[in-house]
GROMACS .gro file of C-alpha atoms in nm:
model
  311
    1THR     CA    1  -5.063   3.484  -6.428
    2TYR     CA    2  -5.396   3.591  -6.282
    3LYS     CA    3  -5.517   3.680  -6.632
    4ILE     CA    4  -5.457   3.323  -6.737
    5LEU     CA    5  -5.638   3.188  -6.431
    6ASP     CA    6  -5.974   3.347  -6.508
    7ASN     CA    7  -6.153   3.126  -6.258
    8HIS     CA    8  -6.170   3.346  -5.947
    9TYR     CA    9  -6.260   3.055  -5.719
   10TYR     CA   10  -5.964   2.849  -5.838
   11LYS     CA   11  -5.703   3.121  -5.792
   12THR     CA   12  -5.850   3.222  -5.455
   13THR     CA   13  -5.839   2.861  -5.333
   14ILE     CA   14  -5.477   2.817  -5.438
   15THR     CA   15  -5.372   3.143  -5.273
   16ASN     CA   16  -5.555   3.061  -4.948
   17ILE     CA   17  -5.400   2.714  -4.929
   18ALA     CA   18  -5.055   2.857  -4.996
   19GLU     CA   19  -5.088   3.134  -4.736
   20HIS     CA   20  -5.227   2.897  -4.471
   21ASN     CA   21  -4.991   2.604  -4.519
   22PHE     CA   22  -4.646   2.726  -4.615
   23GLY     CA   23  -4.645   3.107  -4.629
   24TYR     CA   24  -4.737   3.339  -4.912
   25SER     CA   25  -4.378   3.452  -4.978
   26GLN     CA   26  -4.261   3.095  -5.039
   27TRP     CA   27  -4.558   3.030  -5.269
   28GLN     CA   28  -4.503   3.361  -5.453
   29LYS     CA   29  -4.142   3.261  -5.514
   30ALA     CA   30  -4.249   2.926  -5.656
   31TRP     CA   31  -4.521   3.099  -5.859
   32ASP     CA   32  -4.275   3.348  -6.009
   33GLN     CA   33  -4.044   3.066  -6.110
   34ALA     CA   34  -4.310   2.920  -6.339
   35ASP     CA   35  -4.264   2.985  -6.706
   36ILE     CA   36  -4.566   3.204  -6.783
   37ASN     CA   37  -4.492   3.207  -7.152
   38SER     CA   38  -4.487   2.828  -7.170
   39CYS     CA   39  -4.789   2.630  -7.275
   40LYS     CA   40  -4.717   2.398  -6.982
   41LEU     CA   41  -4.784   2.668  -6.725
   42MET     CA   42  -5.091   2.502  -6.577
   43SER     CA   43  -4.923   2.163  -6.539
   44ASP     CA   44  -4.621   2.333  -6.384
   45ILE     CA   45  -4.843   2.510  -6.132
   46HIS     CA   46  -5.025   2.187  -6.049
   47TRP     CA   47  -4.696   2.004  -6.000
   48ARG     CA   48  -4.554   2.271  -5.770
   49LEU     CA   49  -4.873   2.283  -5.566
   50ASP     CA   50  -4.878   1.904  -5.526
   51GLN     CA   51  -4.512   1.900  -5.420
   52GLU     CA   52  -4.560   2.172  -5.160
   53LEU     CA   53  -4.880   2.021  -5.020
   54THR     CA   54  -4.720   1.676  -5.000
   55THR     CA   55  -4.419   1.812  -4.812
   56PHE     CA   56  -4.643   2.003  -4.573
   57ALA     CA   57  -4.868   1.700  -4.514
   58VAL     CA   58  -4.573   1.472  -4.433
   59ALA     CA   59  -4.423   1.729  -4.196
   60SER     CA   60  -4.756   1.789  -4.021
   61ASN     CA   61  -4.819   1.416  -3.967
   62ILE     CA   62  -4.504   1.373  -3.756
   63VAL     CA   63  -4.595   1.409  -3.389
   64PRO     CA   64  -4.398   1.346  -3.068
   65TYR     CA   65  -4.435   1.005  -2.908
   66HIS     CA   66  -4.618   1.132  -2.600
   67LYS     CA   67  -4.895   1.267  -2.826
   68LEU     CA   68  -5.006   0.906  -2.881
   69PHE     CA   69  -5.142   0.908  -2.526
   70SER     CA   70  -5.356   1.219  -2.583
   71PHE     CA   71  -5.670   1.003  -2.599
   72ALA     CA   72  -5.615   0.837  -2.260
   73ASP     CA   73  -5.876   0.896  -1.990
   74SER     CA   74  -5.841   0.865  -1.612
   75THR     CA   75  -5.886   0.487  -1.617
   76ASP     CA   76  -5.614   0.451  -1.877
   77CYS     CA   77  -5.381   0.669  -1.670
   78VAL     CA   78  -5.436   0.451  -1.362
   79LEU     CA   79  -5.372   0.137  -1.566
   80MET     CA   80  -5.054   0.284  -1.712
   81VAL     CA   81  -4.923   0.387  -1.369
   82ILE     CA   82  -4.983   0.036  -1.235
   83GLY     CA   83  -4.824  -0.104  -1.550
   84VAL     CA   84  -4.512   0.108  -1.504
   85ILE     CA   85  -4.466   0.005  -1.139
   86THR     CA   86  -4.521  -0.364  -1.204
   87ALA     CA   87  -4.301  -0.356  -1.516
   88ILE     CA   88  -4.015  -0.210  -1.312
   89GLY     CA   89  -4.064  -0.479  -1.047
   90SER     CA   90  -4.074  -0.752  -1.309
   91GLY     CA   91  -3.756  -0.621  -1.470
   92ILE     CA   92  -3.557  -0.597  -1.148
   93ALA     CA   93  -3.643  -0.958  -1.063
   94MET     CA   94  -3.396  -1.093  -1.320
   95PRO     CA   95  -3.085  -0.927  -1.168
   96LEU     CA   96  -3.206  -1.013  -0.818
   97GLN     CA   97  -3.211  -1.382  -0.895
   98THR     CA   98  -2.836  -1.369  -0.963
   99LEU     CA   99  -2.784  -1.266  -0.601
  100ILE     CA  100  -2.994  -1.557  -0.480
  101PHE     CA  101  -2.808  -1.791  -0.713
  102GLY     CA  102  -2.481  -1.663  -0.567
  103GLU     CA  103  -2.607  -1.747  -0.217
  104LEU     CA  104  -2.696  -2.094  -0.342
  105ILE     CA  105  -2.342  -2.150  -0.470
  106ASP     CA  106  -2.194  -2.023  -0.144
  107THR     CA  107  -2.387  -2.283   0.055
  108PHE     CA  108  -2.171  -2.557  -0.097
  109GLY     CA  109  -1.846  -2.393   0.015
  110GLY     CA  110  -1.656  -2.471   0.332
  111ASN     CA  111  -1.636  -2.787   0.536
  112GLN     CA  112  -2.002  -2.842   0.615
  113ASP     CA  113  -2.192  -3.161   0.675
  114ASN     CA  114  -2.481  -3.270   0.458
  115LYS     CA  115  -2.745  -3.166   0.708
  116THR     CA  116  -2.617  -2.808   0.721
  117ILE     CA  117  -2.594  -2.787   0.342
  118VAL     CA  118  -2.952  -2.912   0.300
  119HIS     CA  119  -3.075  -2.659   0.554
  120GLN     CA  120  -2.897  -2.369   0.380
  121VAL     CA  121  -3.019  -2.481   0.037
  122SER     CA  122  -3.375  -2.498   0.168
  123LYS     CA  123  -3.355  -2.140   0.292
  124VAL     CA  124  -3.221  -2.017  -0.041
  125SER     CA  125  -3.483  -2.218  -0.231
  126LEU     CA  126  -3.755  -2.050  -0.027
  127LYS     CA  127  -3.621  -1.712  -0.143
  128TYR     CA  128  -3.650  -1.838  -0.500
  129VAL     CA  129  -4.015  -1.926  -0.438
  130TYR     CA  130  -4.091  -1.581  -0.300
  131LEU     CA  131  -3.913  -1.416  -0.592
  132ALA     CA  132  -4.100  -1.634  -0.842
  133LEU     CA  133  -4.438  -1.545  -0.691
  134GLY     CA  134  -4.361  -1.175  -0.691
  135THR     CA  135  -4.223  -1.185  -1.045
  136GLY     CA  136  -4.523  -1.377  -1.174
  137ALA     CA  137  -4.769  -1.133  -1.020
  138ALA     CA  138  -4.575  -0.830  -1.145
  139ALA     CA  139  -4.543  -0.972  -1.498
  140PHE     CA  140  -4.914  -1.057  -1.508
  141PHE     CA  141  -5.028  -0.711  -1.401
  142HIS     CA  142  -4.786  -0.520  -1.621
  143VAL     CA  143  -4.893  -0.712  -1.933
  144VAL     CA  144  -5.265  -0.690  -1.851
  145CYS     CA  145  -5.258  -0.320  -1.763
  146TRP     CA  146  -5.069  -0.215  -2.074
  147MET     CA  147  -5.270  -0.438  -2.308
  148VAL     CA  148  -5.604  -0.317  -2.170
  149SER     CA  149  -5.493   0.045  -2.177
  150GLY     CA  150  -5.363   0.015  -2.533
  151GLU     CA  151  -5.681  -0.156  -2.652
  152ARG     CA  152  -5.902   0.109  -2.493
  153GLN     CA  153  -5.706   0.397  -2.646
  154ALA     CA  154  -5.687   0.229  -2.988
  155ALA     CA  155  -6.064   0.174  -2.988
  156ARG     CA  156  -6.114   0.540  -2.900
  157ILE     CA  157  -5.880   0.645  -3.182
  158ARG     CA  158  -6.069   0.426  -3.432
  159SER     CA  159  -6.400   0.577  -3.325
  160LEU     CA  160  -6.276   0.936  -3.350
  161TYR     CA  161  -6.104   0.867  -3.681
  162LEU     CA  162  -6.423   0.724  -3.831
  163LYS     CA  163  -6.623   1.018  -3.697
  164THR     CA  164  -6.374   1.260  -3.854
  165ILE     CA  165  -6.377   1.075  -4.186
  166LEU     CA  166  -6.756   1.087  -4.205
  167ARG     CA  167  -6.749   1.464  -4.159
  168GLN     CA  168  -6.522   1.521  -4.461
  169GLU     CA  169  -6.643   1.657  -4.791
  170VAL     CA  170  -6.683   1.438  -5.098
  171GLY     CA  171  -6.365   1.573  -5.254
  172TYR     CA  172  -6.161   1.425  -4.971
  173PHE     CA  173  -6.268   1.072  -5.062
  174ASP     CA  174  -6.181   1.133  -5.427
  175LEU     CA  175  -5.821   1.185  -5.315
  176GLU     CA  176  -5.785   0.944  -5.024
  177SER     CA  177  -6.009   0.645  -5.094
  178MET     CA  178  -5.854   0.585  -5.436
  179SER     CA  179  -5.532   0.471  -5.269
  180GLY     CA  180  -5.709   0.271  -5.002
  181ASP     CA  181  -5.561   0.484  -4.725
  182VAL     CA  182  -5.890   0.523  -4.539
  183VAL     CA  183  -5.943   0.148  -4.508
  184GLU     CA  184  -5.577   0.078  -4.441
  185ARG     CA  185  -5.554   0.331  -4.160
  186MET     CA  186  -5.863   0.192  -3.994
  187SER     CA  187  -5.739  -0.168  -4.005
  188GLY     CA  188  -5.361  -0.147  -4.013
  189ASP     CA  189  -5.227   0.178  -3.875
  190THR     CA  190  -5.437   0.167  -3.559
  191VAL     CA  191  -5.293  -0.178  -3.482
  192ILE     CA  192  -4.942  -0.036  -3.509
  193ILE     CA  193  -5.039   0.256  -3.286
  194GLN     CA  194  -5.187   0.013  -3.035
  195ASP     CA  195  -4.861  -0.184  -3.028
  196ALA     CA  196  -4.664   0.137  -2.979
  197MET     CA  197  -4.859   0.238  -2.668
  198GLY     CA  198  -4.965  -0.104  -2.538
  199GLU     CA  199  -4.779  -0.415  -2.429
  200LYS     CA  200  -4.452  -0.308  -2.594
  201VAL     CA  201  -4.431  -0.006  -2.366
  202GLY     CA  202  -4.443  -0.233  -2.063
  203LYS     CA  203  -4.184  -0.460  -2.225
  204PHE     CA  204  -3.957  -0.162  -2.286
  205ILE     CA  205  -3.987  -0.047  -1.923
  206GLN     CA  206  -3.923  -0.402  -1.803
  207LEU     CA  207  -3.608  -0.443  -2.012
  208THR     CA  208  -3.486  -0.095  -1.916
  209SER     CA  209  -3.522  -0.173  -1.545
  210THR     CA  210  -3.342  -0.504  -1.603
  211PHE     CA  211  -3.060  -0.315  -1.776
  212PHE     CA  212  -3.006  -0.057  -1.503
  213GLY     CA  213  -3.077  -0.305  -1.224
  214GLY     CA  214  -2.813  -0.538  -1.363
  215PHE     CA  215  -2.562  -0.252  -1.372
  216ALA     CA  216  -2.638  -0.156  -1.013
  217ILE     CA  217  -2.597  -0.511  -0.885
  218ALA     CA  218  -2.289  -0.575  -1.099
  219PHE     CA  219  -2.103  -0.265  -0.976
  220SER     CA  220  -2.206  -0.331  -0.617
  221GLN     CA  221  -2.068  -0.686  -0.629
  222GLY     CA  222  -1.757  -0.638  -0.846
  223TRP     CA  223  -1.693  -0.303  -1.011
  224LEU     CA  224  -1.362  -0.402  -1.173
  225LEU     CA  225  -1.505  -0.697  -1.367
  226SER     CA  226  -1.809  -0.487  -1.457
  227LEU     CA  227  -1.588  -0.224  -1.619
  228VAL     CA  228  -1.424  -0.492  -1.832
  229LEU     CA  229  -1.760  -0.624  -1.949
  230LEU     CA  230  -1.875  -0.274  -2.045
  231SER     CA  231  -1.665  -0.299  -2.362
  232ALA     CA  232  -1.935  -0.523  -2.515
  233ILE     CA  233  -2.207  -0.258  -2.487
  234PRO     CA  234  -2.114  -0.024  -2.780
  235PRO     CA  235  -2.138  -0.300  -3.045
  236LEU     CA  236  -2.473  -0.410  -2.902
  237VAL     CA  237  -2.611  -0.055  -2.907
  238MET     CA  238  -2.492   0.006  -3.264
  239SER     CA  239  -2.642  -0.318  -3.392
  240ALA     CA  240  -2.973  -0.246  -3.216
  241ALA     CA  241  -2.990   0.106  -3.365
  242PHE     CA  242  -2.912  -0.024  -3.714
  243MET     CA  243  -3.174  -0.297  -3.681
  244THR     CA  244  -3.435  -0.045  -3.565
  245VAL     CA  245  -3.379   0.182  -3.866
  246ILE     CA  246  -3.394  -0.104  -4.115
  247MET     CA  247  -3.700  -0.256  -3.947
  248SER     CA  248  -3.891   0.073  -3.961
  249LYS     CA  249  -3.818   0.110  -4.333
  250LEU     CA  250  -3.925  -0.246  -4.409
  251MET     CA  251  -4.241  -0.206  -4.202
  252SER     CA  252  -4.331   0.111  -4.393
  253ARG     CA  253  -4.271  -0.071  -4.721
  254GLY     CA  254  -4.501  -0.354  -4.614
  255GLN     CA  255  -4.775  -0.113  -4.507
  256ALA     CA  256  -4.751   0.067  -4.842
  257ALA     CA  257  -4.790  -0.265  -5.026
  258TYR     CA  258  -5.095  -0.356  -4.818
  259SER     CA  259  -5.241  -0.012  -4.891
  260VAL     CA  260  -5.206  -0.074  -5.266
  261GLY     CA  261  -5.372  -0.413  -5.227
  262ALA     CA  262  -5.658  -0.261  -5.030
  263ALA     CA  263  -5.707  -0.004  -5.305
  264VAL     CA  264  -5.723  -0.279  -5.570
  265VAL     CA  265  -5.982  -0.475  -5.372
  266GLU     CA  266  -6.191  -0.167  -5.298
  267GLN     CA  267  -6.194  -0.046  -5.658
  268THR     CA  268  -6.266  -0.393  -5.795
  269ILE     CA  269  -6.555  -0.468  -5.561
  270SER     CA  270  -6.709  -0.121  -5.589
  271SER     CA  271  -6.701  -0.147  -5.970
  272ILE     CA  272  -6.753  -0.522  -6.000
  273ARG     CA  273  -7.008  -0.487  -6.282
  274THR     CA  274  -6.770  -0.284  -6.495
  275VAL     CA  275  -6.484  -0.521  -6.419
  276ALA     CA  276  -6.693  -0.823  -6.510
  277SER     CA  277  -6.823  -0.665  -6.830
  278PHE     CA  278  -6.469  -0.604  -6.952
  279THR     CA  279  -6.343  -0.941  -6.816
  280GLY     CA  280  -6.090  -0.769  -6.594
  281GLU     CA  281  -6.106  -1.020  -6.309
  282LYS     CA  282  -5.771  -1.179  -6.394
  283GLN     CA  283  -5.600  -0.843  -6.417
  284ALA     CA  284  -5.741  -0.738  -6.079
  285ILE     CA  285  -5.626  -1.066  -5.924
  286ALA     CA  286  -5.281  -1.022  -6.079
  287ASN     CA  287  -5.253  -0.668  -5.939
  288TYR     CA  288  -5.361  -0.785  -5.595
  289GLU     CA  289  -5.116  -1.075  -5.597
  290LYS     CA  290  -4.840  -0.837  -5.702
  291SER     CA  291  -4.904  -0.617  -5.398
  292LEU     CA  292  -4.917  -0.922  -5.172
  293ALA     CA  293  -4.585  -1.040  -5.312
  294LYS     CA  294  -4.426  -0.706  -5.223
  295ALA     CA  295  -4.570  -0.724  -4.871
  296TYR     CA  296  -4.446  -1.083  -4.837
  297ARG     CA  297  -4.093  -0.989  -4.944
  298ALA     CA  298  -4.094  -0.699  -4.699
  299GLY     CA  299  -4.207  -0.934  -4.421
  300VAL     CA  300  -3.936  -1.190  -4.503
  301GLN     CA  301  -3.670  -0.920  -4.508
  302GLU     CA  302  -3.803  -0.785  -4.180
  303GLY     CA  303  -3.770  -1.130  -4.023
  304LEU     CA  304  -3.415  -1.170  -4.154
  305VAL     CA  305  -3.310  -0.832  -4.018
  306SER     CA  306  -3.473  -0.910  -3.683
  307GLY     CA  307  -3.293  -1.243  -3.665
  308LEU     CA  308  -2.957  -1.089  -3.754
  309GLY     CA  309  -3.005  -0.815  -3.498
  310ALA     CA  310  -3.099  -1.062  -3.225
  311GLY     CA  311  -2.802  -1.281  -3.316
   0.00000   0.00000   0.00000
């Protein structure tokens, strides 16, 4: 095999990549499986190398969720702590209002005159006012803190990503920029990352505190009825999990379609003279519209799945 690959630089590069990324023994096994006597040896080697590198790249891009917050500074940490506390307070407010509403219903019981009922209702209404003020302040701060923190971290990620891209060799852009991934990641993927560590985190904490707070209040007020109502939770959890899986697949499909469209626009504009000389404007427009149609269908399907899951 090495006699066929006379280019010392080429064979050294392949061996170094193989040893560094997925182990020399695994690469040697794949190398030995190639049909040396076949005239398609080189294409077979290229195909195996591309498959292994693609698998390694996909596996290396998967990171734990907490790694998204690696770019947070001290200010972001303070904002996130405040956001967590206020999100918990905002979430608990919903179950607490059921207790106040129960007190309001109790004021109409018994043989009481109108004056006593009005006095009791006024006291309960004042509790509603206090709860509304506290809930409004908590909701305001939890949304603001998480949005500001997410925006700051996303801006820092964009800056570092651009700095890293500019340090790459020319060969990197021959592989990446052809598919429009560089532009798409700058404009699209960072927005998704910002959503994943911004306002939606506060919303998740708020809904989680509402969930557990509702359970605590329900079991404290009537544990027997609460046990009966627990039978509705498994179907809700299953439908939510199914919706999440489908939504993630549809979102990935839409992002892939937008990436193809970005590649078409980038290639057309960068080579506009060549495109115009061969009258390829209509073909470029058709290719771009085709990618937009795929993204549109993915968005419609995503909305349908979201509606079905919410229903």
